[in-house]
Short mmCIF file of N, CA and C in Angstrom, two decimals:
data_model
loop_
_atom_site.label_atom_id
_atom_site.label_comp_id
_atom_site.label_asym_id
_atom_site.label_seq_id
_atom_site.Cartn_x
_atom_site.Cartn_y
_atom_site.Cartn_z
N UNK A 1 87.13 96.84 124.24
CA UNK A 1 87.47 97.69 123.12
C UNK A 1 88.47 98.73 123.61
N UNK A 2 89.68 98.71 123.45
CA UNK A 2 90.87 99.43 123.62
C UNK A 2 90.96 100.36 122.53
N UNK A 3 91.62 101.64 122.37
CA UNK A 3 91.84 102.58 121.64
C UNK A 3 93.39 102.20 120.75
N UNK A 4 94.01 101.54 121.30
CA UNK A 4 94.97 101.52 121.33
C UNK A 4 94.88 100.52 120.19
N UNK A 5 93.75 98.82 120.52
CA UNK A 5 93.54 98.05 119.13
C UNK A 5 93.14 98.38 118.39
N UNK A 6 92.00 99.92 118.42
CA UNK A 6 91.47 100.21 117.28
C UNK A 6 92.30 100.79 116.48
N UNK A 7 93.31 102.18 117.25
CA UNK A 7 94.84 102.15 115.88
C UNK A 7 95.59 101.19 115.54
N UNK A 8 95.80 100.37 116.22
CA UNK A 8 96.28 99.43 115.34
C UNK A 8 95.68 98.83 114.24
N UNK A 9 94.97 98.63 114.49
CA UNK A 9 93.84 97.99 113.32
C UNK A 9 93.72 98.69 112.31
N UNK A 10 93.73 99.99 112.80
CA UNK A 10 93.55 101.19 111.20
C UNK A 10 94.78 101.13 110.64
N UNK A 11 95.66 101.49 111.38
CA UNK A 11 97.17 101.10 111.11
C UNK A 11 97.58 100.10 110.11
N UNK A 12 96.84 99.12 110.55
CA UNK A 12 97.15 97.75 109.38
C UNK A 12 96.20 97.88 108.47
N UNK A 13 95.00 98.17 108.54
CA UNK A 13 93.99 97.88 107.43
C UNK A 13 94.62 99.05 106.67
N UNK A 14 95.33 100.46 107.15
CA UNK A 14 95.05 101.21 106.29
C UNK A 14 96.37 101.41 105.56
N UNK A 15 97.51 100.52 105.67
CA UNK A 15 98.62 100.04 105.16
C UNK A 15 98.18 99.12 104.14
N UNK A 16 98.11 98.03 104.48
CA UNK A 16 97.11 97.19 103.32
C UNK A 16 96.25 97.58 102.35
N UNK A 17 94.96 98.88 102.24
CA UNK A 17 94.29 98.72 101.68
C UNK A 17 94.98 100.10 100.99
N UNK A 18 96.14 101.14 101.20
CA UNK A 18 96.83 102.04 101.07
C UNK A 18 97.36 101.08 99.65
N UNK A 19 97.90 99.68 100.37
CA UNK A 19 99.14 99.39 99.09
C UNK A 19 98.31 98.99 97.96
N UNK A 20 97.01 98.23 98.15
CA UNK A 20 96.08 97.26 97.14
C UNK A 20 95.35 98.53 96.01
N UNK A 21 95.63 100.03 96.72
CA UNK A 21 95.26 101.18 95.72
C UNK A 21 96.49 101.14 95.22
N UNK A 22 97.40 101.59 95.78
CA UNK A 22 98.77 101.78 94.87
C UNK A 22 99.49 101.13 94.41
N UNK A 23 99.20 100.02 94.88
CA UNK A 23 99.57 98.96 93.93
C UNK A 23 99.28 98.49 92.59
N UNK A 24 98.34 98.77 92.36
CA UNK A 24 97.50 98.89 90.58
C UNK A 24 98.20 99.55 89.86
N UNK A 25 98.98 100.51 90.48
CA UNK A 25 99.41 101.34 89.36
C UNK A 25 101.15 100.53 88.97
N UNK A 26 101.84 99.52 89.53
CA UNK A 26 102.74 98.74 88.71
C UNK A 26 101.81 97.70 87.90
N UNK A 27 100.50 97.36 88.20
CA UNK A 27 100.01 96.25 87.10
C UNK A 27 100.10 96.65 85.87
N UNK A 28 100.33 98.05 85.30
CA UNK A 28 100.00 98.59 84.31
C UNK A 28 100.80 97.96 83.45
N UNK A 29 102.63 97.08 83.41
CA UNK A 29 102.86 96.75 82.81
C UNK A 29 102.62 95.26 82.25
N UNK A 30 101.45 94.64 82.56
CA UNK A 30 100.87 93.46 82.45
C UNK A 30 99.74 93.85 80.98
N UNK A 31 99.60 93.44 79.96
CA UNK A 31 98.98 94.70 79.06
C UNK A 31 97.14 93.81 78.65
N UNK A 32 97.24 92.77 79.29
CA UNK A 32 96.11 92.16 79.21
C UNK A 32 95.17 92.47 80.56
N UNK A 33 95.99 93.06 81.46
CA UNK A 33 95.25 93.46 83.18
C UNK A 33 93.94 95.05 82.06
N UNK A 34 93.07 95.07 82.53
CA UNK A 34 92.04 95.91 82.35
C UNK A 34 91.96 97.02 83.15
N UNK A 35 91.52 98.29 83.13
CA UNK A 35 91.60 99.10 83.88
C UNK A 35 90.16 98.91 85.08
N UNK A 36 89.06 98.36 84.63
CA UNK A 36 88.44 97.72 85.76
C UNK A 36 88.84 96.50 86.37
N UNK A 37 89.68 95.75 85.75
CA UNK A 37 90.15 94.55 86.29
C UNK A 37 91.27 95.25 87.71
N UNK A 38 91.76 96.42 87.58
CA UNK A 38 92.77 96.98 88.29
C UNK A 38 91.24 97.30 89.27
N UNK A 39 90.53 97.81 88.71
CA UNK A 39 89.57 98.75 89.87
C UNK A 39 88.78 97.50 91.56
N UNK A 40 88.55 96.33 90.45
CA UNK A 40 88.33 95.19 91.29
C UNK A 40 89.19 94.39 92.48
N UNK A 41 90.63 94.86 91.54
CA UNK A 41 91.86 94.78 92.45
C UNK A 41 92.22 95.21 93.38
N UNK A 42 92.01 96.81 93.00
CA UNK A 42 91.92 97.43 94.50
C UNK A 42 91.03 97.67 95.29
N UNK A 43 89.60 97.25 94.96
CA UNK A 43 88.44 97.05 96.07
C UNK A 43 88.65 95.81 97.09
N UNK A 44 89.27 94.64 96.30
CA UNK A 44 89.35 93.40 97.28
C UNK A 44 90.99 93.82 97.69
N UNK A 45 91.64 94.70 97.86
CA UNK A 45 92.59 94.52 98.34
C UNK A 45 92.16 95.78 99.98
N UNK A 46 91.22 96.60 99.86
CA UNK A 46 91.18 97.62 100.05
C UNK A 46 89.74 96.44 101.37
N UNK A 47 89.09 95.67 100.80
CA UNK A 47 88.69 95.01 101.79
C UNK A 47 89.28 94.07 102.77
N UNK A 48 90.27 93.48 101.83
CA UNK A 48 91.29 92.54 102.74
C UNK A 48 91.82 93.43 103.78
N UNK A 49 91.98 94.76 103.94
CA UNK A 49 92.76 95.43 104.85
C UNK A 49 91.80 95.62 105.72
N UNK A 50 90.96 96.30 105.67
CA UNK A 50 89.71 96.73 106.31
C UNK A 50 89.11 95.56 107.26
N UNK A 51 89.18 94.44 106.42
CA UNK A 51 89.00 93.27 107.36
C UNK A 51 89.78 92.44 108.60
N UNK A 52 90.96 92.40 107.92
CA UNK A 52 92.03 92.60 109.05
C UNK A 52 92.02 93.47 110.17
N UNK A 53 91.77 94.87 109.76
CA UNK A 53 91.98 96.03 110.58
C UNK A 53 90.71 95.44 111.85
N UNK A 54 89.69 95.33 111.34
CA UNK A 54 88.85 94.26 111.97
C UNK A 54 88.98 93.44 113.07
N UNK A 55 89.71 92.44 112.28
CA UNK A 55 90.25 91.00 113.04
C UNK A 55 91.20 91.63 114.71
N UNK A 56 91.87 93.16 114.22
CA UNK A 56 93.09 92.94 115.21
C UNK A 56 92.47 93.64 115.88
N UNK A 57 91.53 94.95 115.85
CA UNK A 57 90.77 95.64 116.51
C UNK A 57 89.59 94.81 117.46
N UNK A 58 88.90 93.97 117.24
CA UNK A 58 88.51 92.86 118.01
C UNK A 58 87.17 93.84 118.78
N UNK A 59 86.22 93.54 117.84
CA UNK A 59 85.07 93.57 117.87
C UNK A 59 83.83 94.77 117.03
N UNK A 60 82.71 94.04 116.55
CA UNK A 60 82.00 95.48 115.69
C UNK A 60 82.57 96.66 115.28
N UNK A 61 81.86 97.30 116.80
CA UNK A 61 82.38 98.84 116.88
C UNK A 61 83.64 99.15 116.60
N UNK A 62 84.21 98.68 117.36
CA UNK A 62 85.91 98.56 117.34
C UNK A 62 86.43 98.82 115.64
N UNK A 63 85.93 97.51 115.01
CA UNK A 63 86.38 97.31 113.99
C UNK A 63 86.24 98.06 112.47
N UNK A 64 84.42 98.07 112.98
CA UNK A 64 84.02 99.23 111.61
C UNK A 64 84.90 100.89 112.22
N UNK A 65 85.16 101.22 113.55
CA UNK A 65 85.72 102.53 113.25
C UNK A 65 87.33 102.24 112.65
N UNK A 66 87.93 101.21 113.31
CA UNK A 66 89.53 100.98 112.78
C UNK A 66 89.32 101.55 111.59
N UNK A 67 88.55 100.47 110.45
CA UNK A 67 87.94 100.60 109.20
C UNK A 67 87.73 102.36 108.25
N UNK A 68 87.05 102.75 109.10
CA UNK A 68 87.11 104.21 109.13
C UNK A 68 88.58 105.44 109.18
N UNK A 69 88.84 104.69 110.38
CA UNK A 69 90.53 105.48 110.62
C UNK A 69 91.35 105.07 109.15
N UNK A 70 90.82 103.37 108.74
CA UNK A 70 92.29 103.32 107.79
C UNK A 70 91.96 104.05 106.24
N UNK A 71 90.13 104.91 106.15
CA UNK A 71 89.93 105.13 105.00
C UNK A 71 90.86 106.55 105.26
N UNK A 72 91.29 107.30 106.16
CA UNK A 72 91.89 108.28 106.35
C UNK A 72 93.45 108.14 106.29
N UNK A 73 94.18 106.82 106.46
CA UNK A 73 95.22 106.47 106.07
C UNK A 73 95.73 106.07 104.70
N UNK A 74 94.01 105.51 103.61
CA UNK A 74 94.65 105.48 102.34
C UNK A 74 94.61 107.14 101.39
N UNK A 75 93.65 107.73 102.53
CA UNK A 75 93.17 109.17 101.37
C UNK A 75 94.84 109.65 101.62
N UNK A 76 95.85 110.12 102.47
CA UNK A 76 97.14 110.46 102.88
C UNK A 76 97.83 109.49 102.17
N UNK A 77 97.80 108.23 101.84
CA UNK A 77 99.11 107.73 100.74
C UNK A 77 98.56 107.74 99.48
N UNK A 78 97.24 107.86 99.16
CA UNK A 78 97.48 107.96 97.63
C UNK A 78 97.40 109.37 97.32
N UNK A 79 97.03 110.43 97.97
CA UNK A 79 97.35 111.39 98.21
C UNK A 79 98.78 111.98 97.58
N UNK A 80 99.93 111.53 98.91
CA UNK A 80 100.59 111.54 98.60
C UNK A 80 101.76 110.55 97.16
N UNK A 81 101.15 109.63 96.85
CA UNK A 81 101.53 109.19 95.68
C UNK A 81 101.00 109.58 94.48
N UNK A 82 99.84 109.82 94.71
CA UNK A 82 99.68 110.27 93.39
C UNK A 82 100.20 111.97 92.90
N UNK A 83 100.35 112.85 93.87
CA UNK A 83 100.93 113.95 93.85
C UNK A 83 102.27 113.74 93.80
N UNK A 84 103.53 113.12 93.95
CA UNK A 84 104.60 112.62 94.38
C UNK A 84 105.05 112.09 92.74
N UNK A 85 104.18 110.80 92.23
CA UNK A 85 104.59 109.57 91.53
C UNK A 85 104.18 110.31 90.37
N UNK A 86 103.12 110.33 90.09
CA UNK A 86 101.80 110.94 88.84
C UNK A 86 102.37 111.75 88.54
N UNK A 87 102.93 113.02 89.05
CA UNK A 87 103.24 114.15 88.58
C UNK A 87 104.75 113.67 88.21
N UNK A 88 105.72 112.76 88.83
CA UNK A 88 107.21 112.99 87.86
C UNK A 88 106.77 112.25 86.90
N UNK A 89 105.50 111.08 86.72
CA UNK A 89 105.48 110.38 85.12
C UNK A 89 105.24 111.24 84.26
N UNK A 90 104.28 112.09 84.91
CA UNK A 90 103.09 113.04 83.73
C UNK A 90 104.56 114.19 83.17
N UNK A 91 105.60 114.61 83.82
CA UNK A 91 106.71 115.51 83.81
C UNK A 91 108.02 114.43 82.19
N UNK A 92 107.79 113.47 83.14
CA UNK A 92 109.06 112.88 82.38
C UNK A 92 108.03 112.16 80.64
N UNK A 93 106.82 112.02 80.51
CA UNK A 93 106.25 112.11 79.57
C UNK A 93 106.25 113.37 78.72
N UNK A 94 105.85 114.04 79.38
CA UNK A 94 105.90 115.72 78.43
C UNK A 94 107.27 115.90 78.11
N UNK A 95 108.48 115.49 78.62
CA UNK A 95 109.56 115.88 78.27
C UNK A 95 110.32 114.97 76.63
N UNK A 96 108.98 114.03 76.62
CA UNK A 96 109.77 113.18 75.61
C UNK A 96 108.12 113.27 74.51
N UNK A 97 107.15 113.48 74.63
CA UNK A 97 106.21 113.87 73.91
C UNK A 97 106.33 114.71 72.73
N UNK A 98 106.10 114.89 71.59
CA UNK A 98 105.96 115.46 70.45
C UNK A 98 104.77 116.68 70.43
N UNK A 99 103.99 116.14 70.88
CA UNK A 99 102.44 116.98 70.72
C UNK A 99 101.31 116.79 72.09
N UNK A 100 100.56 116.80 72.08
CA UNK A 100 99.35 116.62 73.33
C UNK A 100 98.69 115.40 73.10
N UNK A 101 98.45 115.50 71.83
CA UNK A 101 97.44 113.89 71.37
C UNK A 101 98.65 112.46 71.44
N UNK A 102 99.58 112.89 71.35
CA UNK A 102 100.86 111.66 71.71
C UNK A 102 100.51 111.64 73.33
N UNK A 103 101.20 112.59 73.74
CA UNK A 103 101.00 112.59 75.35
C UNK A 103 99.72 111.79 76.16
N UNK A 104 98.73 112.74 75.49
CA UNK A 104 97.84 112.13 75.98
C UNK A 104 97.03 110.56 76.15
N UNK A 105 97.91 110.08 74.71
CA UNK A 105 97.80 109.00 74.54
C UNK A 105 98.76 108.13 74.98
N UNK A 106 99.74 108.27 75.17
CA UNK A 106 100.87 107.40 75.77
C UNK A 106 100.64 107.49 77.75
N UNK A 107 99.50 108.67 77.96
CA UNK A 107 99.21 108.59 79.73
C UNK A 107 97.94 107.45 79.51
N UNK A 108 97.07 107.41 78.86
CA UNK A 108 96.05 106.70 78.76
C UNK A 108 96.65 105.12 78.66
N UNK A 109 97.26 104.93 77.71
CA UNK A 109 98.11 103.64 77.16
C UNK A 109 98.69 103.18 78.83
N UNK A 110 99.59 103.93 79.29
CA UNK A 110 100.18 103.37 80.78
C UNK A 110 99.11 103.63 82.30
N UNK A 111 97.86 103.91 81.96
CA UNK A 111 97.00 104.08 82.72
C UNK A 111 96.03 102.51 82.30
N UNK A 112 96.19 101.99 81.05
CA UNK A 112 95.66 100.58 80.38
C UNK A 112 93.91 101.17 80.45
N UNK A 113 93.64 102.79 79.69
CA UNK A 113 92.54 103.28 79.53
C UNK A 113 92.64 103.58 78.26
N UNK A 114 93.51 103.35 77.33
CA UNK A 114 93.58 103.68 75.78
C UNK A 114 92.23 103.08 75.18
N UNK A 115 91.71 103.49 74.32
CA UNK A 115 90.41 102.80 73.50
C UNK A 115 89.51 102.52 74.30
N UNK A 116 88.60 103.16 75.88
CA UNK A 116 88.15 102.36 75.95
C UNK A 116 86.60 104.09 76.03
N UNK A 117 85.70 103.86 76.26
CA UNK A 117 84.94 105.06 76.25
C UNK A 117 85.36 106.25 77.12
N UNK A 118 85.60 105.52 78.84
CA UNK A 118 86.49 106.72 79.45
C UNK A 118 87.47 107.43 78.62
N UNK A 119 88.28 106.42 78.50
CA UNK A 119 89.93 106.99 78.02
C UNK A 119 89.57 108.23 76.98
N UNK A 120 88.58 107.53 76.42
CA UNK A 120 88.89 108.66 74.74
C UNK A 120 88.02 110.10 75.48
N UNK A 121 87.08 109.96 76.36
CA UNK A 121 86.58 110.98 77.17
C UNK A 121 87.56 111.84 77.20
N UNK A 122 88.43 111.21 78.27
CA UNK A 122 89.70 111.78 79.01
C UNK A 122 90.65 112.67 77.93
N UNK A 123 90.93 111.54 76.90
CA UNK A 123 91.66 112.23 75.92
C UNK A 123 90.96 113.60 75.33
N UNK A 124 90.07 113.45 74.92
CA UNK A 124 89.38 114.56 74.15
C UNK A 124 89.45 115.93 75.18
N UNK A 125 89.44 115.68 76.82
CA UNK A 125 89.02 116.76 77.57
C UNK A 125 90.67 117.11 77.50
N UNK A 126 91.74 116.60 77.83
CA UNK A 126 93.02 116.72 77.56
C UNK A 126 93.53 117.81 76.49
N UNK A 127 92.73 117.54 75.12
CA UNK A 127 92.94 118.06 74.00
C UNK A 127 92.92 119.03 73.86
N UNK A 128 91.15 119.62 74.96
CA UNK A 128 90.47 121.00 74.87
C UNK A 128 91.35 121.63 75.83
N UNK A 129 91.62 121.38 76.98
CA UNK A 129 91.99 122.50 78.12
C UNK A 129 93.42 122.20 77.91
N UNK A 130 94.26 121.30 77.66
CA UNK A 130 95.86 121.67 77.79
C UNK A 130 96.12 121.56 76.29
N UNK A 131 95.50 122.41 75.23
CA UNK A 131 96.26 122.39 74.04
C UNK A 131 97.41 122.18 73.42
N UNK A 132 98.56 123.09 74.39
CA UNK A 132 100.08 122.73 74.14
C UNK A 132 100.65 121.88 75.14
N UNK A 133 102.02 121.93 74.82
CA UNK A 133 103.17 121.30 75.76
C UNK A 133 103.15 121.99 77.20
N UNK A 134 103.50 123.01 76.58
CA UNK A 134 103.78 124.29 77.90
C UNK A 134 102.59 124.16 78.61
N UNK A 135 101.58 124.25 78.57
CA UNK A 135 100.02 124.38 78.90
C UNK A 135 99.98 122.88 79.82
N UNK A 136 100.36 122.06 79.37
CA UNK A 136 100.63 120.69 80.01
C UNK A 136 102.02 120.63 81.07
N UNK A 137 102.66 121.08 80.72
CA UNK A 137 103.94 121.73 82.08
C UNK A 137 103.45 122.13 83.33
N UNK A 138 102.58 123.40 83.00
CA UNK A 138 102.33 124.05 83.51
C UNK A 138 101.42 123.87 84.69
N UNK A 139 100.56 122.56 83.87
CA UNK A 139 99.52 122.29 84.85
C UNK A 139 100.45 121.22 85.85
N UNK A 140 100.83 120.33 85.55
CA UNK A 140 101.62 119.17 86.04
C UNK A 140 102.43 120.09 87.54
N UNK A 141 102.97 121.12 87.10
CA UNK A 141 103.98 122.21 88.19
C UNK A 141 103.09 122.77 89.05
N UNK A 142 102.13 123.29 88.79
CA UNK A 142 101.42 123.71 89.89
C UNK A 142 100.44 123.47 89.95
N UNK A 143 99.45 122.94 88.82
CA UNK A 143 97.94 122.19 89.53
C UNK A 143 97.62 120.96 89.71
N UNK A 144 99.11 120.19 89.72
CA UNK A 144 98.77 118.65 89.73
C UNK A 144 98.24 118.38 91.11
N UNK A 145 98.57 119.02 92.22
CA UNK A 145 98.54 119.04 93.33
C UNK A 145 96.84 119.00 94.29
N UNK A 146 96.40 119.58 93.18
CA UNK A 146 94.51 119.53 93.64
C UNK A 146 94.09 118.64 93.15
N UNK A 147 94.98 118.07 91.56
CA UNK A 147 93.87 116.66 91.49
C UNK A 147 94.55 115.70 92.17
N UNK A 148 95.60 115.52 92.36
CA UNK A 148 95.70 114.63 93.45
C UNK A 148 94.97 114.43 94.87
N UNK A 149 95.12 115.62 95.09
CA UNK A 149 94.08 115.70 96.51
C UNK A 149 92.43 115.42 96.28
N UNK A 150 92.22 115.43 94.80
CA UNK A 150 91.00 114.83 94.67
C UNK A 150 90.69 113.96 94.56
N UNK A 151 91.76 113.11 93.74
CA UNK A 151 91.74 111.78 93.56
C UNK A 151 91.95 111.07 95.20
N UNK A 152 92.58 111.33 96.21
CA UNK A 152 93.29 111.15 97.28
C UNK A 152 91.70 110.99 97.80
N UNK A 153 91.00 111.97 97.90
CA UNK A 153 89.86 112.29 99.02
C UNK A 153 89.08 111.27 98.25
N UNK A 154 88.70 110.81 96.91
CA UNK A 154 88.01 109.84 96.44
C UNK A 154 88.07 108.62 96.97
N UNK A 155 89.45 108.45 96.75
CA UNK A 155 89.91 107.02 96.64
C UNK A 155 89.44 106.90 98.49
N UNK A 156 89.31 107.42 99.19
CA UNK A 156 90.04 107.75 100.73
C UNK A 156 88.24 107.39 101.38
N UNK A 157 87.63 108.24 100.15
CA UNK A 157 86.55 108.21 101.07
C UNK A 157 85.45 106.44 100.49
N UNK A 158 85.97 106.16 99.71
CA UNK A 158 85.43 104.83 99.08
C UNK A 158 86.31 103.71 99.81
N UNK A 159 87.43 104.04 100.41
CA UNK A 159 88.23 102.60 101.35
C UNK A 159 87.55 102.98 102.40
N UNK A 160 86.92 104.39 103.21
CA UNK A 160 86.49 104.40 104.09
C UNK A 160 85.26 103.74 104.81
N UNK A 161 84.28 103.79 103.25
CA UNK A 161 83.42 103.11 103.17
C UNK A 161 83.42 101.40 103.20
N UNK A 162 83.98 101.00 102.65
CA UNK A 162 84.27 99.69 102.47
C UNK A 162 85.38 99.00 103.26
N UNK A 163 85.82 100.03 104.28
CA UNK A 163 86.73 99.05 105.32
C UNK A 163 85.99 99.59 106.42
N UNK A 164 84.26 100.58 106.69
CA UNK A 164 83.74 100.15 107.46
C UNK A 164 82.96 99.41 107.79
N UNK A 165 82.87 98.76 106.89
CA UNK A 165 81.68 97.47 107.22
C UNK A 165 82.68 96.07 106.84
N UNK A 166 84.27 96.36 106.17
CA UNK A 166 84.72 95.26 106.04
C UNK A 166 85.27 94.65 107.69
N UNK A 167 85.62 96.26 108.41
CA UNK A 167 86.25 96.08 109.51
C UNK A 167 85.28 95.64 110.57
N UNK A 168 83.88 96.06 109.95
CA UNK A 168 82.52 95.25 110.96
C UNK A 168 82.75 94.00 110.78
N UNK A 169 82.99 93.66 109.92
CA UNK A 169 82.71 91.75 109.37
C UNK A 169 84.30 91.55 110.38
N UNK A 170 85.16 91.74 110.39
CA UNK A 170 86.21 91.36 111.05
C UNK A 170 86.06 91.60 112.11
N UNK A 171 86.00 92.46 113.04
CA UNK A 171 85.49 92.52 114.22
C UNK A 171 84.51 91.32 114.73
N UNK A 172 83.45 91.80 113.83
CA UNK A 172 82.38 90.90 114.50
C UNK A 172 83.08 89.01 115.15
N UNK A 173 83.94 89.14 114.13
CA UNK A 173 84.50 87.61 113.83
C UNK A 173 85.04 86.91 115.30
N UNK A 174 86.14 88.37 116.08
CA UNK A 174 86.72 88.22 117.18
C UNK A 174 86.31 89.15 118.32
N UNK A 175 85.02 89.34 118.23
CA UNK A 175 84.48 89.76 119.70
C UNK A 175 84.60 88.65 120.80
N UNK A 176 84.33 89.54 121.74
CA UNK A 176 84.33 88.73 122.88
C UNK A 176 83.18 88.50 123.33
N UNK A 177 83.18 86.85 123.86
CA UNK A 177 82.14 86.68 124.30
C UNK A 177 81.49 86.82 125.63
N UNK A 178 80.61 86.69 126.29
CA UNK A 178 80.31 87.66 127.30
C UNK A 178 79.94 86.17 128.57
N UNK A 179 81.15 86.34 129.93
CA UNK A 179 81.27 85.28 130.25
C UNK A 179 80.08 85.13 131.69
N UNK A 180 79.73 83.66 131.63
CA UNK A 180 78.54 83.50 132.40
C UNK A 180 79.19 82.34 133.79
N UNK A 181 78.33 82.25 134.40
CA UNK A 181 78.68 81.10 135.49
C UNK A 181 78.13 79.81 134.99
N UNK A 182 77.43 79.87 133.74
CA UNK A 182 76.67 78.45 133.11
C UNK A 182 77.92 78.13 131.78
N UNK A 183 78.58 78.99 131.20
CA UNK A 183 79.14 78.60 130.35
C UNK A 183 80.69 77.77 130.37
N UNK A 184 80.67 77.48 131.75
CA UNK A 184 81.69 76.38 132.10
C UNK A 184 81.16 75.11 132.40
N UNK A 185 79.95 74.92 132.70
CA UNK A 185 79.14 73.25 132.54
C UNK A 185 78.46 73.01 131.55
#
């Protein structure tokens, strides 16, 4: 068990399971994809990495921590994407929006959460705390930045979870075996 395979391993799992989160968010123009169908998407993409991270890290331990390292590599890119990306959509929406209940509905609609019990949640809480335009500016300019980091630490700490036991299953796969003077006859 090298230190050196275990970053790598996080390295890759947490590139991989980085893109299989942020990647959901181009499915949105597919209009039959579901917003749990996206959520399933990025769990098996978010394991495929984790498992890999696994495979290259090369063994258990090894692998469930890679696994670990790469949940700290997706909380830092969606992190940063969703603070980055989220905030110029949520910007360039308000700029072409009429009212809040449009807005809010045209973020839900490209989030593929329109009509569904969340969404209208979402919408309704939308309604109460950012009443206006400006009020919706405002938040986007300077408080988009904490829910991203919340969403970031969510998303971050659920790949963490699930690329440490994905990166156990990969590991386990390419341990080494432990060599004897009988296992050559």
């Amino acid at each position: 068990m090298s230190f050196g395979s275990i970053l790598l391993g996080a390295l890759i799992g947490g590139v991989i399971s980085g893109g299989g989160v942020i990647g959901i968010t181009f499915l949105t123009v597919f209009p039959v994809i579901l917003w749990w169908h996206m959520l399933l998407i990025a769990v098996g993409g978010t394991f495929i990495g984790g498992f890999i991270g696994g495979l290259v890290a090369k063994g258990g331990g090894a692998g469930a921590l890679a696994g670990l390292l790469s949940g700290l590599i997706v909380f830092l890119a969606t992190f940063l994407f969703g603070w980055l990306y989220y905030k110029a959509q949520l910007l360039a929406l308000v700029a072409t929006a009429p009212d809040v209940a449009t807005l809010a509905t045209d973020f839900l609609t490209s989030l593929g959460m329109a009509g569904t019990p969340i969404g209208d949640t979402i919408h309704a809480w939308i309604l109460l705390n950012a009443p206006t335009i400006p009020e919706v500016t405002a938040f986007a300019t300077s408080n988009f930045i904490y829910f991203a980091l919340i969403v970031g630490a969510v998303l971050g700490g659920l790949a963490a979870v699930v690329n440490f036991f994905a990166g156990l299953f990969g590991g386990l796969i390419t341990r080494k075996k432990k060599e004897s003077y009988d296992s050559y006859y």
